[in-house]
Short mmCIF file of C-alpha atoms in Angstrom, two decimals:
data_model
loop_
_atom_site.label_atom_id
_atom_site.label_comp_id
_atom_site.label_asym_id
_atom_site.label_seq_id
_atom_site.Cartn_x
_atom_site.Cartn_y
_atom_site.Cartn_z
CA MET A 1 115.60 106.60 84.51
CA THR A 2 114.80 110.28 84.14
CA MET A 3 114.55 112.81 86.94
CA ALA A 4 110.78 112.63 86.51
CA GLN A 5 110.85 108.98 87.36
CA GLY A 6 113.61 109.13 89.95
CA GLN A 7 113.25 109.57 93.64
CA PRO A 8 114.63 113.08 94.35
CA ASN A 9 111.45 115.01 93.42
CA TYR A 10 109.10 114.55 96.35
CA THR A 11 107.21 117.76 95.94
CA MET A 12 104.41 118.37 93.39
CA SER A 13 106.22 121.46 91.94
CA LYS A 14 109.60 119.73 91.49
CA MET A 15 107.89 116.74 90.01
CA LEU A 16 106.15 118.80 87.31
CA ARG A 17 109.30 120.82 86.63
CA ALA A 18 111.32 117.58 86.10
CA SER A 19 108.59 116.15 83.85
CA ALA A 20 108.46 119.30 81.74
CA GLU A 21 112.24 119.06 81.25
CA ALA A 22 112.05 115.40 80.31
CA TYR A 23 108.81 115.24 78.25
CA GLY A 24 108.24 118.93 77.18
CA PRO A 25 106.35 118.51 73.80
CA SER A 26 104.36 115.37 74.89
CA ASP A 27 100.72 115.59 75.88
CA ALA A 28 100.25 116.11 79.62
CA VAL A 29 96.55 116.83 79.91
CA VAL A 30 93.94 115.86 77.32
CA PHE A 31 90.26 116.94 77.25
CA PRO A 32 87.72 115.95 74.57
CA ASP A 33 88.25 119.25 72.76
CA ASP A 34 91.57 120.61 74.10
CA ARG A 35 94.99 119.52 75.35
CA ARG A 36 98.20 120.84 76.93
CA SER A 37 101.79 119.59 76.49
CA TYR A 38 104.09 119.44 79.50
CA ASP A 39 105.83 122.61 78.35
CA GLU A 40 102.48 124.49 78.03
CA LEU A 41 101.19 123.22 81.38
CA TYR A 42 104.40 124.14 83.15
CA ARG A 43 104.67 127.61 81.61
CA ALA A 44 101.04 128.37 82.42
CA ALA A 45 101.46 127.16 86.02
CA ARG A 46 104.57 129.42 86.43
CA ALA A 47 102.57 132.39 85.12
CA TRP A 48 99.92 131.71 87.73
CA ALA A 49 102.53 131.30 90.40
CA LYS A 50 103.93 134.77 89.52
CA GLY A 51 100.42 136.21 89.69
CA PHE A 52 99.88 134.70 93.15
CA VAL A 53 103.20 136.06 94.36
CA ALA A 54 102.38 139.50 93.00
CA ALA A 55 99.02 139.36 94.74
CA GLY A 56 100.79 138.82 98.06
CA VAL A 57 100.40 135.04 98.58
CA LYS A 58 103.04 134.02 101.09
CA PRO A 59 104.51 130.49 101.45
CA GLY A 60 102.18 128.35 103.48
CA GLU A 61 99.07 130.46 102.84
CA HIS A 62 95.90 128.72 101.63
CA VAL A 63 94.43 129.38 98.18
CA GLY A 64 91.11 127.75 97.21
CA ILE A 65 89.95 126.53 93.83
CA LEU A 66 86.19 126.41 93.25
CA LEU A 67 85.93 125.15 89.65
CA PRO A 68 84.61 122.17 87.72
CA THR A 69 87.20 120.01 85.96
CA ARG A 70 88.82 122.17 83.27
CA ILE A 71 92.27 122.65 81.84
CA ASP A 72 93.13 125.79 83.76
CA PHE A 73 92.34 123.95 87.05
CA PHE A 74 95.53 121.99 86.51
CA GLU A 75 97.54 125.21 85.76
CA ILE A 76 96.16 126.96 88.84
CA LEU A 77 96.68 123.94 91.13
CA PHE A 78 100.35 123.71 90.29
CA GLY A 79 100.64 127.52 90.23
CA ILE A 80 99.51 127.76 93.86
CA MET A 81 102.05 125.15 94.94
CA MET A 82 104.88 126.73 92.85
CA ALA A 83 104.24 129.98 94.74
CA GLY A 84 104.71 128.05 97.94
CA GLY A 85 101.02 128.11 98.80
CA VAL A 86 98.72 125.37 99.94
CA ALA A 87 96.02 124.43 97.40
CA VAL A 88 92.54 123.82 98.73
CA PRO A 89 90.39 122.24 95.95
CA VAL A 90 86.78 122.86 96.82
CA ASN A 91 83.98 120.40 95.95
CA ALA A 92 82.13 121.96 93.04
CA ARG A 93 78.87 120.59 94.44
CA TYR A 94 79.13 122.70 97.60
CA GLN A 95 76.29 125.15 98.11
CA SER A 96 76.39 128.43 99.95
CA GLY A 97 76.36 127.11 103.50
CA GLU A 98 79.12 124.64 102.81
CA LEU A 99 81.15 127.27 101.01
CA ARG A 100 80.83 129.73 103.88
CA TYR A 101 82.02 127.05 106.31
CA LEU A 102 85.00 125.87 104.20
CA VAL A 103 86.31 129.28 103.17
CA ALA A 104 86.38 130.32 106.85
CA ASP A 105 87.56 126.96 108.25
CA ALA A 106 90.38 126.66 105.71
CA ASP A 107 91.57 130.31 106.28
CA LEU A 108 91.66 130.96 102.58
CA VAL A 109 93.42 134.12 101.58
CA MET A 110 92.38 133.82 97.98
CA LEU A 111 89.79 131.85 95.98
CA VAL A 112 89.87 131.15 92.25
CA THR A 113 86.38 130.52 90.78
CA THR A 114 84.13 131.48 87.87
CA GLY A 115 80.55 132.48 87.23
CA ARG A 116 77.85 130.50 85.46
CA VAL A 117 78.98 127.18 84.00
CA ALA A 118 75.59 125.58 83.44
CA GLU A 119 71.92 126.50 83.64
CA ASN A 120 71.73 125.61 87.33
CA VAL A 121 75.38 126.12 88.28
CA ASP A 122 76.66 129.61 89.00
CA PHE A 123 79.62 129.75 91.44
CA ALA A 124 79.61 133.56 91.76
CA GLU A 125 75.97 133.37 92.71
CA ARG A 126 76.68 130.71 95.38
CA LEU A 127 79.51 132.86 96.75
CA GLN A 128 77.21 135.89 96.86
CA ALA A 129 74.64 133.82 98.85
CA ALA A 130 77.45 132.62 101.13
CA PHE A 131 78.91 136.09 101.68
CA PRO A 132 76.17 138.77 101.24
CA ASP A 133 78.67 141.57 101.89
CA LEU A 134 80.85 140.52 98.93
CA ALA A 135 79.33 143.06 96.56
CA GLU A 136 78.79 145.89 99.02
CA GLY A 137 81.31 148.34 97.53
CA GLN A 138 84.22 145.92 98.25
CA ASP A 139 87.74 146.63 97.01
CA SER A 140 88.40 143.64 94.80
CA GLY A 141 92.07 143.70 95.69
CA SER A 142 91.47 143.76 99.43
CA LEU A 143 88.16 142.28 100.53
CA ALA A 144 86.79 142.64 104.02
CA LEU A 145 84.16 139.98 104.62
CA ALA A 146 82.54 139.48 107.94
CA ASP A 147 82.40 135.70 107.74
CA ALA A 148 85.79 135.21 106.04
CA PRO A 149 88.21 137.74 107.54
CA ASP A 150 91.32 136.12 105.90
CA LEU A 151 89.88 136.19 102.35
CA ARG A 152 91.57 139.04 100.58
CA GLN A 153 90.71 138.33 96.94
CA VAL A 154 88.40 136.24 94.74
CA ILE A 155 89.52 135.67 91.16
CA CYS A 156 86.70 135.09 88.61
CA LEU A 157 88.05 133.41 85.52
CA ASP A 158 85.24 133.99 83.08
CA PRO A 159 83.39 137.31 82.57
CA PRO A 160 80.88 138.55 83.27
CA CYS A 161 81.60 138.55 86.96
CA GLN A 162 80.03 140.61 89.72
CA SER A 163 81.72 143.58 91.33
CA GLY A 164 84.18 142.77 94.09
CA LEU A 165 85.80 139.93 92.09
CA THR A 166 89.18 140.21 90.34
CA SER A 167 89.75 139.26 86.66
CA PRO A 168 92.55 136.76 85.83
CA ASP A 169 94.08 139.37 83.48
CA THR A 170 94.73 141.63 86.45
CA ILE A 171 96.47 138.80 88.36
CA LEU A 172 98.52 137.49 85.48
CA ALA A 173 99.55 140.99 84.28
CA ALA A 174 100.83 141.89 87.74
CA GLY A 175 102.71 138.60 87.81
CA ARG A 176 104.86 139.57 84.88
CA ALA A 177 106.87 141.75 87.28
CA ILE A 178 107.90 138.73 89.27
CA SER A 179 111.19 137.13 88.20
CA ASP A 180 111.71 133.52 87.23
CA GLU A 181 114.34 133.33 89.88
CA GLU A 182 111.78 134.09 92.55
CA ILE A 183 109.54 131.24 91.41
CA ASP A 184 112.41 128.79 91.24
CA ARG A 185 113.48 129.94 94.74
CA ARG A 186 110.01 129.23 96.04
CA ILE A 187 109.81 125.85 94.28
CA ASP A 188 113.19 124.85 95.76
CA ALA A 189 112.24 126.09 99.26
CA ILE A 190 109.31 123.67 99.54
CA LYS A 191 110.14 120.74 101.77
CA ASP A 192 108.86 117.16 101.18
CA GLU A 193 106.88 117.16 104.38
CA ASP A 194 105.25 120.54 103.76
CA VAL A 195 101.48 120.53 103.26
CA ALA A 196 100.62 120.60 99.54
CA MET A 197 96.83 120.42 99.78
CA ILE A 198 93.93 120.48 102.19
CA LEU A 199 91.25 118.12 100.96
CA TYR A 200 87.92 118.31 102.67
CA THR A 201 86.37 114.89 103.16
CA SER A 202 82.86 114.50 101.91
CA GLY A 203 79.55 114.44 103.61
CA THR A 204 78.97 111.83 106.25
CA THR A 205 79.42 114.22 109.16
CA ALA A 206 77.82 117.56 109.95
CA ASN A 207 80.84 119.48 108.67
CA PRO A 208 83.63 118.17 106.45
CA LYS A 209 87.18 117.77 107.77
CA GLY A 210 90.17 119.26 106.05
CA ALA A 211 92.82 116.43 105.57
CA LEU A 212 96.35 117.80 105.42
CA ILE A 213 98.15 116.04 102.53
CA SER A 214 101.87 116.58 102.24
CA HIS A 215 103.85 116.93 99.01
CA ARG A 216 105.69 113.77 99.83
CA GLY A 217 102.46 111.95 100.65
CA GLN A 218 100.85 112.72 97.32
CA VAL A 219 103.90 112.30 95.09
CA ALA A 220 105.23 109.15 96.74
CA ASN A 221 101.83 107.45 96.94
CA SER A 222 101.08 108.25 93.32
CA ARG A 223 104.61 107.09 92.31
CA ASN A 224 104.11 103.81 94.17
CA LEU A 225 100.79 103.26 92.38
CA GLY A 226 102.58 103.86 89.10
CA THR A 227 105.20 101.27 90.01
CA ARG A 228 102.42 98.74 90.85
CA TYR A 229 100.68 99.34 87.53
CA GLU A 230 104.05 99.39 85.57
CA VAL A 231 103.26 102.83 84.21
CA THR A 232 105.53 104.43 81.57
CA SER A 233 105.59 107.62 79.54
CA GLU A 234 103.70 105.69 76.81
CA ASP A 235 100.62 105.34 79.00
CA LYS A 236 97.41 107.39 78.76
CA VAL A 237 95.38 107.39 81.97
CA TRP A 238 91.69 108.12 81.71
CA SER A 239 89.74 109.24 84.72
CA PRO A 240 86.27 110.75 84.69
CA LEU A 241 86.46 111.75 88.38
CA PRO A 242 86.51 115.41 89.35
CA ILE A 243 90.01 116.81 89.63
CA TYR A 244 89.14 118.38 92.96
CA HIS A 245 88.67 114.86 94.37
CA ILE A 246 91.54 112.62 95.57
CA ALA A 247 90.40 109.95 93.03
CA GLY A 248 91.18 112.45 90.28
CA ILE A 249 94.34 113.93 91.87
CA LEU A 250 95.94 110.53 92.47
CA PRO A 251 96.02 109.15 88.91
CA MET A 252 96.75 112.66 87.54
CA THR A 253 99.87 112.89 89.74
CA MET A 254 100.83 109.27 88.95
CA ILE A 255 100.89 109.80 85.17
CA LEU A 256 102.38 113.32 85.21
CA ASP A 257 105.27 111.88 87.27
CA ARG A 258 105.89 109.26 84.56
CA GLY A 259 105.52 111.53 81.48
CA GLY A 260 102.33 110.11 80.04
CA ALA A 261 99.04 111.74 79.37
CA TYR A 262 96.15 112.37 81.77
CA MET A 263 92.76 112.22 79.96
CA THR A 264 89.60 113.54 81.62
CA VAL A 265 86.23 115.19 80.92
CA PRO A 266 84.67 118.43 82.31
CA HIS A 267 81.76 116.43 83.71
CA PHE A 268 80.95 112.77 83.37
CA ASP A 269 78.95 111.86 80.33
CA ALA A 270 79.15 108.15 79.43
CA GLY A 271 78.87 108.78 75.64
CA VAL A 272 81.60 111.44 75.61
CA ALA A 273 83.76 109.25 77.81
CA LEU A 274 83.45 106.22 75.56
CA ASP A 275 84.17 108.28 72.46
CA MET A 276 87.30 109.65 74.12
CA LEU A 277 88.55 106.26 75.20
CA ASP A 278 88.10 104.95 71.62
CA ARG A 279 89.64 107.99 69.90
CA GLU A 280 92.60 108.62 72.23
CA LYS A 281 93.35 104.90 72.86
CA GLY A 282 93.63 105.17 76.62
CA THR A 283 95.74 102.45 78.28
CA ILE A 284 94.69 102.79 81.93
CA ALA A 285 91.22 103.56 83.14
CA TYR A 286 90.30 104.75 86.59
CA PRO A 287 86.47 104.90 86.80
CA SER A 288 86.55 103.49 90.36
CA PHE A 289 82.97 104.03 91.51
CA VAL A 290 79.84 101.94 91.01
CA THR A 291 77.68 104.81 89.61
CA ILE A 292 80.22 105.58 86.85
CA MET A 293 80.76 101.93 86.01
CA GLN A 294 77.04 101.35 85.67
CA ASP A 295 76.55 104.38 83.36
CA LEU A 296 79.40 103.28 81.09
CA ILE A 297 78.20 99.69 80.76
CA THR A 298 74.53 100.53 80.23
CA HIS A 299 75.22 103.17 77.59
CA GLU A 300 74.18 102.32 74.06
CA LYS A 301 77.73 102.95 72.75
CA PHE A 302 79.41 100.58 75.20
CA GLU A 303 79.28 97.41 73.11
CA GLN A 304 80.42 99.24 69.95
CA THR A 305 83.36 101.03 71.55
CA ASP A 306 86.88 99.67 70.89
CA LEU A 307 88.39 99.36 74.35
CA SER A 308 91.20 96.97 73.29
CA SER A 309 93.95 99.56 74.06
CA LEU A 310 93.11 99.47 77.74
CA ARG A 311 95.65 97.24 79.54
CA VAL A 312 94.62 98.09 83.17
CA MET A 313 91.29 99.09 84.59
CA ASN A 314 90.46 99.97 88.15
CA SER A 315 87.10 98.32 88.09
CA ASN A 316 86.88 97.26 91.74
CA PHE A 317 84.60 94.31 90.91
CA ALA A 318 84.88 93.03 94.51
CA VAL A 319 82.52 95.74 95.60
CA GLN A 320 80.39 95.96 92.45
CA PRO A 321 77.22 94.11 91.47
CA ALA A 322 77.98 90.85 89.63
CA TRP A 323 76.32 91.90 86.40
CA ILE A 324 78.89 94.71 86.03
CA LYS A 325 81.73 92.25 86.33
CA GLU A 326 80.19 89.98 83.72
CA ALA A 327 79.52 92.77 81.22
CA VAL A 328 83.03 94.22 81.46
CA ALA A 329 84.70 90.82 81.27
CA LYS A 330 82.81 90.12 78.07
CA ALA A 331 83.56 93.50 76.49
CA MET A 332 87.20 93.71 77.65
CA PRO A 333 88.63 90.19 77.81
CA ASP A 334 92.29 91.31 77.50
CA THR A 335 92.21 94.17 79.98
CA ILE A 336 93.71 93.46 83.47
CA GLN A 337 91.00 94.33 85.94
CA VAL A 338 92.16 95.41 89.34
CA GLY A 339 90.55 96.07 92.71
CA THR A 340 91.51 98.95 95.02
CA TYR A 341 90.94 100.30 98.47
CA GLY A 342 91.71 103.94 99.27
CA LEU A 343 90.64 107.14 100.89
CA THR A 344 91.39 110.90 100.93
CA GLU A 345 93.42 110.58 104.13
CA GLY A 346 95.69 108.04 102.45
CA ALA A 347 96.45 110.32 99.46
CA GLY A 348 94.35 107.99 97.40
CA THR A 349 94.81 104.28 96.84
CA VAL A 350 96.22 102.33 99.77
CA SER A 351 95.93 98.83 98.37
CA THR A 352 95.52 97.49 94.86
CA SER A 353 95.94 94.32 92.89
CA ARG A 354 99.32 93.14 91.50
CA LEU A 355 99.06 92.81 87.73
CA ASP A 356 100.11 89.16 87.95
CA ASP A 357 97.53 88.21 90.58
CA SER A 358 94.94 85.64 89.45
CA TYR A 359 91.72 86.94 87.93
CA GLU A 360 89.76 85.62 90.93
CA ILE A 361 91.96 87.58 93.38
CA ARG A 362 91.97 90.75 91.26
CA THR A 363 88.21 90.77 90.91
CA GLY A 364 87.33 89.41 94.34
CA ARG A 365 89.59 91.43 96.59
CA CYS A 366 90.88 95.02 96.90
CA GLY A 367 94.54 94.09 96.41
CA LYS A 368 97.66 94.19 98.53
CA PRO A 369 99.08 97.28 100.29
CA LEU A 370 101.12 99.64 98.15
CA GLN A 371 104.76 100.08 99.04
CA GLU A 372 105.26 102.03 102.33
CA TRP A 373 101.79 101.14 103.70
CA GLU A 374 101.18 98.89 106.69
CA ILE A 375 97.59 97.67 107.23
CA ARG A 376 96.09 96.08 110.30
CA ILE A 377 92.55 94.90 111.06
CA VAL A 378 91.47 95.74 114.57
CA ASP A 379 88.50 94.70 116.62
CA PRO A 380 86.63 98.08 117.07
CA GLU A 381 85.56 97.16 120.63
CA THR A 382 88.63 95.49 122.09
CA GLY A 383 91.37 97.09 119.98
CA GLN A 384 92.95 93.68 119.45
CA ASP A 385 94.29 92.61 116.02
CA CYS A 386 91.97 90.33 114.07
CA GLY A 387 93.05 87.06 112.53
CA ALA A 388 93.27 86.30 108.81
CA GLY A 389 89.85 86.74 107.21
CA GLN A 390 88.23 88.26 110.24
CA LYS A 391 86.36 91.56 109.93
CA GLY A 392 87.38 94.62 111.92
CA GLU A 393 88.35 98.27 111.48
CA ILE A 394 91.09 99.01 108.89
CA VAL A 395 93.99 100.92 110.46
CA LEU A 396 96.88 102.27 108.44
CA ARG A 397 100.39 103.48 108.94
CA GLY A 398 102.90 104.98 106.51
CA PRO A 399 104.72 108.18 105.49
CA ASN A 400 102.08 109.08 102.92
CA MET A 401 99.07 109.37 105.16
CA LEU A 402 97.53 112.67 106.19
CA LYS A 403 99.37 114.85 108.67
CA GLY A 404 96.16 115.47 110.54
CA TYR A 405 92.93 117.45 110.15
CA TYR A 406 93.24 121.22 109.82
CA LYS A 407 92.35 123.12 113.04
CA ALA A 408 90.76 119.95 114.47
CA PRO A 409 93.18 118.53 117.09
CA ASP A 410 90.33 116.50 118.70
CA LYS A 411 89.42 114.87 115.39
CA THR A 412 93.07 114.27 114.62
CA ALA A 413 93.71 112.64 118.03
CA GLU A 414 90.64 110.52 117.54
CA ALA A 415 91.72 109.29 114.14
CA ILE A 416 95.52 109.05 114.59
CA ARG A 417 96.60 107.00 117.56
CA ASP A 418 100.16 105.85 118.22
CA GLY A 419 101.04 106.64 114.65
CA TRP A 420 98.16 104.56 113.16
CA PHE A 421 95.29 106.09 111.31
CA TYR A 422 91.91 104.60 112.21
CA THR A 423 89.90 104.76 108.99
CA GLY A 424 86.37 103.99 110.24
CA ASP A 425 86.18 101.35 107.49
CA ILE A 426 85.38 97.71 108.08
CA GLY A 427 87.74 95.34 106.27
CA SER A 428 89.60 92.10 106.42
CA VAL A 429 92.99 90.77 105.23
CA ASP A 430 93.25 87.19 104.10
CA ALA A 431 96.11 84.79 104.80
CA ASP A 432 97.84 85.97 101.54
CA GLY A 433 97.64 89.65 102.46
CA ASN A 434 94.76 90.67 100.24
CA VAL A 435 92.64 93.48 101.59
CA MET A 436 88.86 93.40 101.41
CA PHE A 437 86.46 96.33 102.12
CA HIS A 438 83.25 95.47 103.86
CA GLY A 439 81.71 98.86 104.62
CA ARG A 440 81.92 101.70 107.17
CA THR A 441 81.93 101.25 110.87
CA LYS A 442 79.26 103.95 110.77
CA ASP A 443 77.59 101.88 108.11
CA MET A 444 77.09 99.09 110.63
CA LEU A 445 73.60 98.56 112.02
CA LYS A 446 72.91 97.33 115.49
CA VAL A 447 69.73 95.25 115.16
CA GLY A 448 68.59 93.84 118.48
CA GLY A 449 72.19 93.66 119.67
CA GLU A 450 73.42 92.07 116.48
CA ASN A 451 75.99 93.83 114.23
CA VAL A 452 74.81 94.00 110.64
CA ALA A 453 76.92 95.34 107.75
CA ALA A 454 74.79 97.32 105.35
CA ALA A 455 77.14 96.15 102.57
CA GLU A 456 76.09 92.52 103.16
CA ILE A 457 72.38 93.27 102.57
CA GLU A 458 73.17 95.53 99.59
CA SER A 459 75.27 92.86 97.97
CA HIS A 460 72.48 90.31 98.15
CA LEU A 461 69.77 92.73 96.93
CA GLN A 462 72.00 93.42 93.90
CA THR A 463 71.84 89.76 92.88
CA HIS A 464 68.14 90.35 91.95
CA PRO A 465 67.87 90.84 88.19
CA ALA A 466 65.68 93.93 88.50
CA VAL A 467 68.07 95.78 90.86
CA LYS A 468 70.64 98.14 89.39
CA LEU A 469 71.86 99.51 92.74
CA ALA A 470 70.91 98.99 96.41
CA GLN A 471 71.69 101.08 99.46
CA VAL A 472 70.73 100.08 103.04
CA VAL A 473 70.45 102.39 106.06
CA GLY A 474 69.31 101.81 109.61
CA ILE A 475 66.28 103.61 111.15
CA PRO A 476 65.25 103.64 114.76
CA ASP A 477 62.98 100.86 115.99
CA PRO A 478 61.37 100.63 119.43
CA ARG A 479 61.94 96.86 119.80
CA TYR A 480 65.27 96.27 118.01
CA SER A 481 66.88 99.71 118.50
CA GLU A 482 67.58 99.84 114.73
CA VAL A 483 66.30 98.01 111.69
CA PRO A 484 67.44 97.99 108.03
CA VAL A 485 65.55 99.59 105.17
CA ALA A 486 66.60 99.46 101.55
CA PHE A 487 66.67 102.03 98.78
CA ILE A 488 66.65 100.60 95.27
CA GLU A 489 67.41 101.92 91.80
CA LEU A 490 65.85 99.57 89.25
CA ALA A 491 67.68 98.46 86.15
CA ALA A 492 66.50 99.98 82.88
CA GLY A 493 63.27 98.39 81.69
CA LYS A 494 62.84 96.32 84.79
CA ASN A 495 60.00 96.39 87.31
CA CYS A 496 59.78 94.91 90.78
CA GLU A 497 57.58 95.29 93.86
CA GLU A 498 58.66 95.83 97.44
CA ASP A 499 57.46 92.42 98.62
CA GLU A 500 59.42 90.58 95.91
CA LEU A 501 62.69 92.12 97.09
CA ILE A 502 61.99 91.42 100.75
CA ASP A 503 61.15 87.78 99.79
CA HIS A 504 64.41 87.69 97.86
CA CYS A 505 66.27 88.34 101.11
CA ARG A 506 64.20 85.98 103.31
CA GLY A 507 65.79 82.59 103.64
CA PHE A 508 69.08 83.85 102.39
CA LEU A 509 69.81 86.43 105.11
CA ALA A 510 69.13 86.03 108.78
CA GLY A 511 65.75 87.47 109.73
CA PHE A 512 67.27 90.48 111.51
CA LYS A 513 69.11 91.43 108.30
CA VAL A 514 66.03 91.45 106.03
CA PRO A 515 64.96 94.99 105.07
CA ARG A 516 61.76 96.03 106.84
CA SER A 517 60.80 98.20 103.88
CA VAL A 518 62.02 98.96 100.34
CA HIS A 519 61.95 102.41 98.74
CA PHE A 520 62.55 103.03 95.00
CA VAL A 521 64.68 105.93 93.85
CA ARG A 522 65.51 107.48 90.47
CA GLU A 523 68.31 109.77 91.59
CA TRP A 524 70.74 109.40 94.50
CA PRO A 525 71.85 112.19 96.79
CA MET A 526 75.57 112.48 96.00
CA SER A 527 78.69 114.08 97.34
CA THR A 528 81.59 114.21 94.85
CA SER A 529 81.43 110.47 94.12
CA LYS A 530 79.67 108.80 97.02
CA ILE A 531 76.00 108.29 97.78
CA GLN A 532 75.09 110.25 100.92
CA LYS A 533 73.21 107.70 102.93
CA PHE A 534 72.49 110.07 105.77
CA LYS A 535 70.33 112.08 103.41
CA LEU A 536 68.36 108.96 102.42
CA ARG A 537 67.79 108.20 106.11
CA GLU A 538 66.87 111.79 107.00
CA GLU A 539 64.30 112.00 104.24
CA LEU A 540 62.69 108.75 105.18
CA LEU A 541 62.44 109.76 108.87
CA ALA A 542 60.96 113.09 107.91
CA GLN A 543 58.33 111.34 105.83
CA ARG A 544 57.58 109.01 108.71
CA ASP A 545 57.21 111.91 111.09
CA GLN A 546 54.82 113.69 108.72
CA THR A 547 52.74 110.53 108.35
CA ALA A 548 52.57 110.13 112.14
CA ALA A 549 51.63 113.79 112.62
CA GLY A 550 48.93 113.55 109.94
#
């Protein structure tokens, strides 16, 4: 066992240093048109660390990264941590209001970003809208912004950039004056329990919360996942998920700890992804989410793509429509499909299948807890533990969970009680210890006094052959307090009327669970990877109010 696979390295920086020593020339990060070896990634990260130190970043200070998935994101992420800083990956979908909130809430002293990356995506423009005083004769090396008093510098990676922003050449050149000994000293000074990252949880509340993830939490949880999946340096992990999201950070850390290659894409495109899997011969796939799975399976290249090299796939069939399970099973008969349950506050995956579980268990449940996790199911009203198979709130305990929410003691106290983290998710654990996810507690409707899980209605709607994806929300009702309504994305080439889908539910679901109306959508409002149901609900209520007013 190498140092990279051994237990001493419980910080992200020491982990990468050990992997670079053990696997130097091997591929570490692979993009469709570019790649970095462990040596190259480590050297670039150290160069950034020197630049951050030269720019005055002190151990424990917060540095943000507002970038899409790209190779230098990895270099900058590790560079921040090697300098002793706390990395704050920012959701690249955030608009000006969200950016203004996060930069101030996270007390960022520096932000690394870029300008225009696509026709409708210009990060510098968003920052200008968030901080109108950014270009008002500001000293790029010492900003003074009214709404972000801690923010000293914004680095813009790709010219042209507006005035007030610093070029990466300026930062990296200044860093050359910093000694290697200083960087090693900072790496060695980081403690396992120090905060490595602040990850802001996505959009179901008015403002996101900054989950404090420790070095030990991320490294150990990723390492335990690697043990469960029997990962070695020969593996190539493919994940299309944004690297600023825990579902990208987790498998990335897992494979870099083991000396294998992490494969990803700048933005998800099913055709590019399938070409990459075929060409690079990925061995583990981490698509995770229903929207990505659907796009892969329905792409014209899917049936022609050679996916035989994939030995493990996090397909999460237990919470996917049945047709996805059938299509993947047919195309990938030799791949071990696994289910998972996880969340940002748990440093990613909390439970997943064992590779030797039966096919029925791996595709019908979300697996067993990873090493170091304890999971209970608790009645949300009484606080009592539920029996095997009974639904309740999932509560977690273990050394790899979040340390709390940044600057939010009330939210921390609400979520962490007596050492247990209350997830807000509804789940169950069967007699054999297999976890199942049933939806959010906030995704529970109260219809005439009856508790209704939106996931139950969605699951049945998705059995209709015309339905690609269903989402259910509750809207106010004068008689029942709340009633369910459904939003439907139709499968390609399929047509269906509202009445047909309502009839599909009648007789199968109790009357109070049947959607009162059905609305068809072509595009979902998304956070990083999740459909934002509250936006569906708000839009529907706004339409209803307009109709009533008219």
